[in-house]
C-alpha atoms as a PDB file:
ATOM      1  CA  MET A   1      58.255 -26.566  25.173  1.00  0.00           C
ATOM      2  CA  ASP A   2      55.877 -27.239  22.284  1.00  0.00           C
ATOM      3  CA  PHE A   3      53.444 -24.442  21.520  1.00  0.00           C
ATOM      4  CA  SER A   4      50.417 -26.672  22.125  1.00  0.00           C
ATOM      5  CA  VAL A   5      51.799 -27.671  25.527  1.00  0.00           C
ATOM      6  CA  TRP A   6      52.493 -24.035  26.386  1.00  0.00           C
ATOM      7  CA  LEU A   7      48.929 -23.073  25.429  1.00  0.00           C
ATOM      8  CA  GLY A   8      47.629 -25.628  27.920  1.00  0.00           C
ATOM      9  CA  PHE A   9      49.870 -24.220  30.640  1.00  0.00           C
ATOM     10  CA  PHE A  10      48.900 -20.659  29.677  1.00  0.00           C
ATOM     11  CA  ALA A  11      45.227 -21.525  30.194  1.00  0.00           C
ATOM     12  CA  ALA A  12      46.031 -23.226  33.507  1.00  0.00           C
ATOM     13  CA  SER A  13      47.996 -20.139  34.623  1.00  0.00           C
ATOM     14  CA  TRP A  14      44.931 -17.915  34.237  1.00  0.00           C
ATOM     15  CA  ALA A  15      42.865 -20.336  36.309  1.00  0.00           C
ATOM     16  CA  ILE A  16      45.601 -20.396  38.968  1.00  0.00           C
ATOM     17  CA  SER A  17      45.865 -16.596  39.140  1.00  0.00           C
ATOM     18  CA  LEU A  18      42.111 -15.937  39.083  1.00  0.00           C
ATOM     19  CA  SER A  19      41.289 -18.439  41.820  1.00  0.00           C
ATOM     20  CA  PRO A  20      40.570 -16.682  45.144  1.00  0.00           C
ATOM     21  CA  GLY A  21      43.336 -17.042  47.677  1.00  0.00           C
ATOM     22  CA  ALA A  22      45.683 -15.220  50.003  1.00  0.00           C
ATOM     23  CA  GLY A  23      47.347 -13.462  47.061  1.00  0.00           C
ATOM     24  CA  ALA A  24      44.079 -12.024  45.770  1.00  0.00           C
ATOM     25  CA  ILE A  25      43.114 -10.927  49.284  1.00  0.00           C
ATOM     26  CA  ALA A  26      46.493  -9.221  49.716  1.00  0.00           C
ATOM     27  CA  ALA A  27      46.210  -7.442  46.363  1.00  0.00           C
ATOM     28  CA  MET A  28      42.723  -6.143  47.145  1.00  0.00           C
ATOM     29  CA  SER A  29      43.708  -5.135  50.666  1.00  0.00           C
ATOM     30  CA  SER A  30      46.670  -3.157  49.325  1.00  0.00           C
ATOM     31  CA  GLY A  31      44.489  -1.513  46.712  1.00  0.00           C
ATOM     32  CA  LEU A  32      42.013  -0.434  49.367  1.00  0.00           C
ATOM     33  CA  ASN A  33      44.583   0.836  51.822  1.00  0.00           C
ATOM     34  CA  HIS A  34      47.174   2.372  49.508  1.00  0.00           C
ATOM     35  CA  GLY A  35      45.550   2.972  46.129  1.00  0.00           C
ATOM     36  CA  PHE A  36      46.585   1.307  42.889  1.00  0.00           C
ATOM     37  CA  ARG A  37      50.025   2.847  42.260  1.00  0.00           C
ATOM     38  CA  ARG A  38      51.405   2.048  45.719  1.00  0.00           C
ATOM     39  CA  GLY A  39      49.318  -1.053  46.396  1.00  0.00           C
ATOM     40  CA  TYR A  40      50.565  -2.736  43.215  1.00  0.00           C
ATOM     41  CA  PHE A  41      53.962  -3.189  44.861  1.00  0.00           C
ATOM     42  CA  THR A  42      52.347  -6.019  46.835  1.00  0.00           C
ATOM     43  CA  THR A  43      51.816  -7.803  43.520  1.00  0.00           C
ATOM     44  CA  LEU A  44      55.512  -7.457  42.715  1.00  0.00           C
ATOM     45  CA  GLY A  45      56.203  -9.238  45.999  1.00  0.00           C
ATOM     46  CA  LEU A  46      53.654 -11.943  45.180  1.00  0.00           C
ATOM     47  CA  VAL A  47      55.396 -12.550  41.859  1.00  0.00           C
ATOM     48  CA  LEU A  48      58.789 -12.790  43.566  1.00  0.00           C
ATOM     49  CA  GLY A  49      57.218 -15.349  45.910  1.00  0.00           C
ATOM     50  CA  ILE A  50      56.054 -17.406  42.923  1.00  0.00           C
ATOM     51  CA  LEU A  51      59.556 -17.310  41.446  1.00  0.00           C
ATOM     52  CA  THR A  52      60.940 -18.424  44.804  1.00  0.00           C
ATOM     53  CA  GLN A  53      58.570 -21.396  44.809  1.00  0.00           C
ATOM     54  CA  ILE A  54      59.558 -22.340  41.251  1.00  0.00           C
ATOM     55  CA  LEU A  55      63.220 -22.137  42.226  1.00  0.00           C
ATOM     56  CA  LEU A  56      62.614 -24.375  45.243  1.00  0.00           C
ATOM     57  CA  VAL A  57      60.785 -26.926  43.129  1.00  0.00           C
ATOM     58  CA  GLY A  58      63.373 -26.694  40.359  1.00  0.00           C
ATOM     59  CA  VAL A  59      66.329 -27.489  42.625  1.00  0.00           C
ATOM     60  CA  GLY A  60      64.478 -30.265  44.423  1.00  0.00           C
ATOM     61  CA  LEU A  61      63.861 -28.550  47.756  1.00  0.00           C
ATOM     62  CA  GLY A  62      60.149 -28.548  47.036  1.00  0.00           C
ATOM     63  CA  ALA A  63      60.150 -32.316  46.755  1.00  0.00           C
ATOM     64  CA  LEU A  64      62.055 -32.527  50.038  1.00  0.00           C
ATOM     65  CA  ILE A  65      59.496 -30.300  51.788  1.00  0.00           C
ATOM     66  CA  ALA A  66      56.638 -32.337  50.349  1.00  0.00           C
ATOM     67  CA  ALA A  67      58.262 -35.603  51.446  1.00  0.00           C
ATOM     68  CA  SER A  68      59.488 -34.530  54.893  1.00  0.00           C
ATOM     69  CA  SER A  69      56.886 -34.240  57.634  1.00  0.00           C
ATOM     70  CA  LEU A  70      59.054 -31.882  59.684  1.00  0.00           C
ATOM     71  CA  GLY A  71      60.019 -29.661  56.745  1.00  0.00           C
ATOM     72  CA  PHE A  72      56.417 -29.475  55.574  1.00  0.00           C
ATOM     73  CA  ALA A  73      55.171 -28.644  59.079  1.00  0.00           C
ATOM     74  CA  ILE A  74      57.724 -25.854  59.565  1.00  0.00           C
ATOM     75  CA  VAL A  75      56.825 -24.155  56.284  1.00  0.00           C
ATOM     76  CA  LYS A  76      53.106 -24.733  56.785  1.00  0.00           C
ATOM     77  CA  TRP A  77      52.869 -23.266  60.284  1.00  0.00           C
ATOM     78  CA  ALA A  78      55.124 -20.349  59.353  1.00  0.00           C
ATOM     79  CA  GLY A  79      52.637 -19.552  56.593  1.00  0.00           C
ATOM     80  CA  VAL A  80      49.671 -19.950  58.954  1.00  0.00           C
ATOM     81  CA  ALA A  81      51.253 -17.652  61.549  1.00  0.00           C
ATOM     82  CA  TYR A  82      52.051 -15.001  58.954  1.00  0.00           C
ATOM     83  CA  LEU A  83      48.529 -14.983  57.489  1.00  0.00           C
ATOM     84  CA  ILE A  84      46.915 -14.740  60.925  1.00  0.00           C
ATOM     85  CA  TRP A  85      49.347 -11.985  61.939  1.00  0.00           C
ATOM     86  CA  MET A  86      48.389 -10.016  58.828  1.00  0.00           C
ATOM     87  CA  GLY A  87      44.717 -10.590  59.613  1.00  0.00           C
ATOM     88  CA  VAL A  88      45.108  -9.276  63.173  1.00  0.00           C
ATOM     89  CA  GLN A  89      47.032  -6.238  61.905  1.00  0.00           C
ATOM     90  CA  GLN A  90      44.326  -5.475  59.346  1.00  0.00           C
ATOM     91  CA  TRP A  91      41.539  -6.034  61.913  1.00  0.00           C
ATOM     92  CA  ARG A  92      43.145  -3.604  64.353  1.00  0.00           C
ATOM     93  CA  ALA A  93      44.034  -1.003  61.724  1.00  0.00           C
ATOM     94  CA  PRO A  94      42.786   2.507  62.641  1.00  0.00           C
ATOM     95  CA  ALA A  95      39.660   3.725  60.869  1.00  0.00           C
ATOM     96  CA  LYS A  96      41.444   6.513  59.013  1.00  0.00           C
ATOM     97  CA  PRO A  97      40.117   7.776  55.672  1.00  0.00           C
ATOM     98  CA  LEU A  98      41.748   5.792  52.901  1.00  0.00           C
ATOM     99  CA  VAL A  99      42.113   8.978  50.859  1.00  0.00           C
ATOM    100  CA  ALA A 100      44.318  10.686  53.435  1.00  0.00           C
ATOM    101  CA  GLU A 101      46.685  13.408  52.329  1.00  0.00           C
ATOM    102  CA  GLN A 102      50.167  12.409  51.179  1.00  0.00           C
ATOM    103  CA  ASP A 103      51.862  13.783  54.300  1.00  0.00           C
ATOM    104  CA  GLU A 104      49.327  12.551  56.845  1.00  0.00           C
ATOM    105  CA  GLY A 105      51.023  10.097  59.196  1.00  0.00           C
ATOM    106  CA  PRO A 106      53.525   7.324  58.522  1.00  0.00           C
ATOM    107  CA  ARG A 107      53.051   5.266  55.375  1.00  0.00           C
ATOM    108  CA  VAL A 108      53.921   1.705  54.565  1.00  0.00           C
ATOM    109  CA  THR A 109      56.961   1.766  52.309  1.00  0.00           C
ATOM    110  CA  ARG A 110      57.061   0.138  48.894  1.00  0.00           C
ATOM    111  CA  ARG A 111      59.756  -2.206  50.169  1.00  0.00           C
ATOM    112  CA  GLN A 112      57.478  -3.334  53.018  1.00  0.00           C
ATOM    113  CA  LEU A 113      54.639  -4.013  50.568  1.00  0.00           C
ATOM    114  CA  VAL A 114      56.951  -6.072  48.339  1.00  0.00           C
ATOM    115  CA  LEU A 115      58.203  -8.028  51.367  1.00  0.00           C
ATOM    116  CA  ARG A 116      54.658  -8.753  52.538  1.00  0.00           C
ATOM    117  CA  GLY A 117      53.681 -10.061  49.115  1.00  0.00           C
ATOM    118  CA  TRP A 118      56.821 -12.175  48.860  1.00  0.00           C
ATOM    119  CA  MET A 119      56.229 -13.729  52.290  1.00  0.00           C
ATOM    120  CA  LEU A 120      52.665 -14.698  51.381  1.00  0.00           C
ATOM    121  CA  ASN A 121      53.674 -16.753  48.349  1.00  0.00           C
ATOM    122  CA  ALA A 122      57.149 -17.898  49.391  1.00  0.00           C
ATOM    123  CA  VAL A 123      56.013 -19.384  52.733  1.00  0.00           C
ATOM    124  CA  ASN A 124      53.126 -21.408  51.361  1.00  0.00           C
ATOM    125  CA  PRO A 125      53.448 -25.209  51.179  1.00  0.00           C
ATOM    126  CA  LYS A 126      50.224 -25.398  49.169  1.00  0.00           C
ATOM    127  CA  GLY A 127      52.030 -23.512  46.415  1.00  0.00           C
ATOM    128  CA  THR A 128      54.991 -25.880  46.599  1.00  0.00           C
ATOM    129  CA  VAL A 129      52.849 -29.007  46.450  1.00  0.00           C
ATOM    130  CA  PHE A 130      50.719 -27.486  43.690  1.00  0.00           C
ATOM    131  CA  LEU A 131      53.742 -26.711  41.524  1.00  0.00           C
ATOM    132  CA  LEU A 132      55.133 -30.191  42.183  1.00  0.00           C
ATOM    133  CA  ALA A 133      51.836 -31.661  40.988  1.00  0.00           C
ATOM    134  CA  VAL A 134      51.267 -29.381  37.988  1.00  0.00           C
ATOM    135  CA  MET A 135      54.648 -28.478  36.480  1.00  0.00           C
ATOM    136  CA  PRO A 136      55.840 -32.034  35.673  1.00  0.00           C
ATOM    137  CA  GLN A 137      52.785 -32.492  33.442  1.00  0.00           C
ATOM    138  CA  PHE A 138      54.090 -29.762  31.129  1.00  0.00           C
ATOM    139  CA  LEU A 139      57.802 -30.655  31.175  1.00  0.00           C
ATOM    140  CA  ASN A 140      59.476 -32.668  28.446  1.00  0.00           C
ATOM    141  CA  LEU A 141      62.253 -34.582  30.198  1.00  0.00           C
ATOM    142  CA  LYS A 142      63.898 -35.397  26.858  1.00  0.00           C
ATOM    143  CA  HIS A 143      64.792 -31.730  26.385  1.00  0.00           C
ATOM    144  CA  GLU A 144      66.762 -29.258  28.473  1.00  0.00           C
ATOM    145  CA  LEU A 145      64.772 -28.269  31.549  1.00  0.00           C
ATOM    146  CA  LEU A 146      66.086 -24.743  32.176  1.00  0.00           C
ATOM    147  CA  PRO A 147      64.365 -23.144  29.124  1.00  0.00           C
ATOM    148  CA  GLN A 148      61.143 -24.901  30.099  1.00  0.00           C
ATOM    149  CA  TYR A 149      61.352 -23.607  33.686  1.00  0.00           C
ATOM    150  CA  LEU A 150      62.006 -20.099  32.341  1.00  0.00           C
ATOM    151  CA  THR A 151      58.958 -20.369  30.063  1.00  0.00           C
ATOM    152  CA  ILE A 152      56.791 -21.558  32.944  1.00  0.00           C
ATOM    153  CA  SER A 153      58.100 -18.772  35.194  1.00  0.00           C
ATOM    154  CA  ALA A 154      57.495 -16.060  32.584  1.00  0.00           C
ATOM    155  CA  THR A 155      53.967 -17.347  31.941  1.00  0.00           C
ATOM    156  CA  LEU A 156      53.010 -17.429  35.622  1.00  0.00           C
ATOM    157  CA  VAL A 157      54.549 -13.987  36.201  1.00  0.00           C
ATOM    158  CA  PHE A 158      52.649 -12.460  33.277  1.00  0.00           C
ATOM    159  CA  THR A 159      49.252 -13.837  34.248  1.00  0.00           C
ATOM    160  CA  ASP A 160      49.706 -12.939  37.919  1.00  0.00           C
ATOM    161  CA  LEU A 161      50.790  -9.375  37.100  1.00  0.00           C
ATOM    162  CA  VAL A 162      47.672  -8.896  34.969  1.00  0.00           C
ATOM    163  CA  VAL A 163      45.186 -10.578  37.306  1.00  0.00           C
ATOM    164  CA  MET A 164      46.495  -8.955  40.495  1.00  0.00           C
ATOM    165  CA  ALA A 165      46.493  -5.576  38.733  1.00  0.00           C
ATOM    166  CA  GLY A 166      42.777  -6.141  38.168  1.00  0.00           C
ATOM    167  CA  TYR A 167      42.177  -7.071  41.812  1.00  0.00           C
ATOM    168  CA  THR A 168      44.204  -4.084  43.036  1.00  0.00           C
ATOM    169  CA  ALA A 169      42.514  -1.626  40.670  1.00  0.00           C
ATOM    170  CA  LEU A 170      39.043  -2.928  41.490  1.00  0.00           C
ATOM    171  CA  ALA A 171      39.645  -2.548  45.208  1.00  0.00           C
ATOM    172  CA  SER A 172      41.237   0.901  44.835  1.00  0.00           C
ATOM    173  CA  LYS A 173      38.079   2.165  43.127  1.00  0.00           C
ATOM    174  CA  VAL A 174      36.300   1.740  46.458  1.00  0.00           C
ATOM    175  CA  LEU A 175      38.602   4.366  48.003  1.00  0.00           C
ATOM    176  CA  LYS A 176      36.354   7.279  47.082  1.00  0.00           C
ATOM    177  CA  ALA A 177      33.306   5.563  48.558  1.00  0.00           C
ATOM    178  CA  LEU A 178      34.869   4.791  51.924  1.00  0.00           C
ATOM    179  CA  ARG A 179      34.606   7.977  53.939  1.00  0.00           C
ATOM    180  CA  SER A 180      33.050   7.243  57.332  1.00  0.00           C
ATOM    181  CA  PRO A 181      34.983   5.538  60.163  1.00  0.00           C
ATOM    182  CA  GLN A 182      32.263   2.872  60.342  1.00  0.00           C
ATOM    183  CA  GLN A 183      32.724   1.941  56.679  1.00  0.00           C
ATOM    184  CA  ILE A 184      36.502   1.835  56.992  1.00  0.00           C
ATOM    185  CA  LYS A 185      36.393  -0.230  60.182  1.00  0.00           C
ATOM    186  CA  LEU A 186      34.016  -2.710  58.515  1.00  0.00           C
ATOM    187  CA  MET A 187      36.312  -3.030  55.502  1.00  0.00           C
ATOM    188  CA  ASN A 188      39.412  -3.477  57.685  1.00  0.00           C
ATOM    189  CA  ARG A 189      37.703  -6.205  59.684  1.00  0.00           C
ATOM    190  CA  THR A 190      36.391  -7.885  56.551  1.00  0.00           C
ATOM    191  CA  PHE A 191      39.887  -8.198  55.090  1.00  0.00           C
ATOM    192  CA  GLY A 192      41.333  -9.069  58.484  1.00  0.00           C
ATOM    193  CA  GLY A 193      38.827 -11.890  58.756  1.00  0.00           C
ATOM    194  CA  LEU A 194      39.668 -13.084  55.228  1.00  0.00           C
ATOM    195  CA  PHE A 195      43.382 -13.247  56.055  1.00  0.00           C
ATOM    196  CA  ILE A 196      42.663 -15.163  59.282  1.00  0.00           C
ATOM    197  CA  GLY A 197      40.307 -17.468  57.385  1.00  0.00           C
ATOM    198  CA  ALA A 198      42.999 -18.136  54.785  1.00  0.00           C
ATOM    199  CA  GLY A 199      45.395 -18.976  57.591  1.00  0.00           C
ATOM    200  CA  LEU A 200      42.928 -21.401  59.166  1.00  0.00           C
ATOM    201  CA  LEU A 201      42.333 -23.072  55.789  1.00  0.00           C
ATOM    202  CA  LEU A 202      46.082 -23.458  55.346  1.00  0.00           C
ATOM    203  CA  SER A 203      46.326 -24.994  58.831  1.00  0.00           C
ATOM    204  CA  ALA A 204      43.959 -27.769  57.663  1.00  0.00           C
ATOM    205  CA  PHE A 205      46.086 -28.518  54.600  1.00  0.00           C
ATOM    206  CA  LYS A 206      47.800 -31.901  54.958  1.00  0.00           C
ATOM    207  CA  ARG A 207      50.813 -33.391  53.256  1.00  0.00           C
ATOM    208  CA  GLN A 208      49.821 -36.078  50.783  1.00  0.00           C
ATOM    209  CA  ALA A 209      51.178 -39.512  51.564  1.00  0.00           C
END
């Protein structure tokens, strides 16, 4: 990949990562509920989800999903159901202080946070269609594709790790301010509503003819 082409993709990667979406909501929610050090494991899952999408597109499954009505619908509604489920879980979360002691009650494991993040990005047909639309513009078909896919993957991973770290850290700073049950309940329902809203937006997403 030529350096000038990579610079264009690098700029596009920042725009992709910074744009509000389910990933940003998940990163902020994890930061609020688990603090930065633990909540950042959600970002690791989000990055693994991006790599999964790139792999799907790279081997042609992404094109199949985009072209098949049934395949697209299965992936789409799985993503919708998962987002709404996360929204309901967040909405119903108990109004416990977010600065609880280390040994107070059961905690979400790091593995669970990674899995949640991976599910959000891996089961998202918008991501598949987006990569199918964007990546070919930066590929040189006259050269070997694998190094170009690796460059694209590394670039997207880097920008997402940085941007989601910012979202997670920003949200975790609110931890000290959220003390009363009313404040915590409001925050839980705000993020629950955002997840449900993201799911409803995804449900309206249609496969391009």
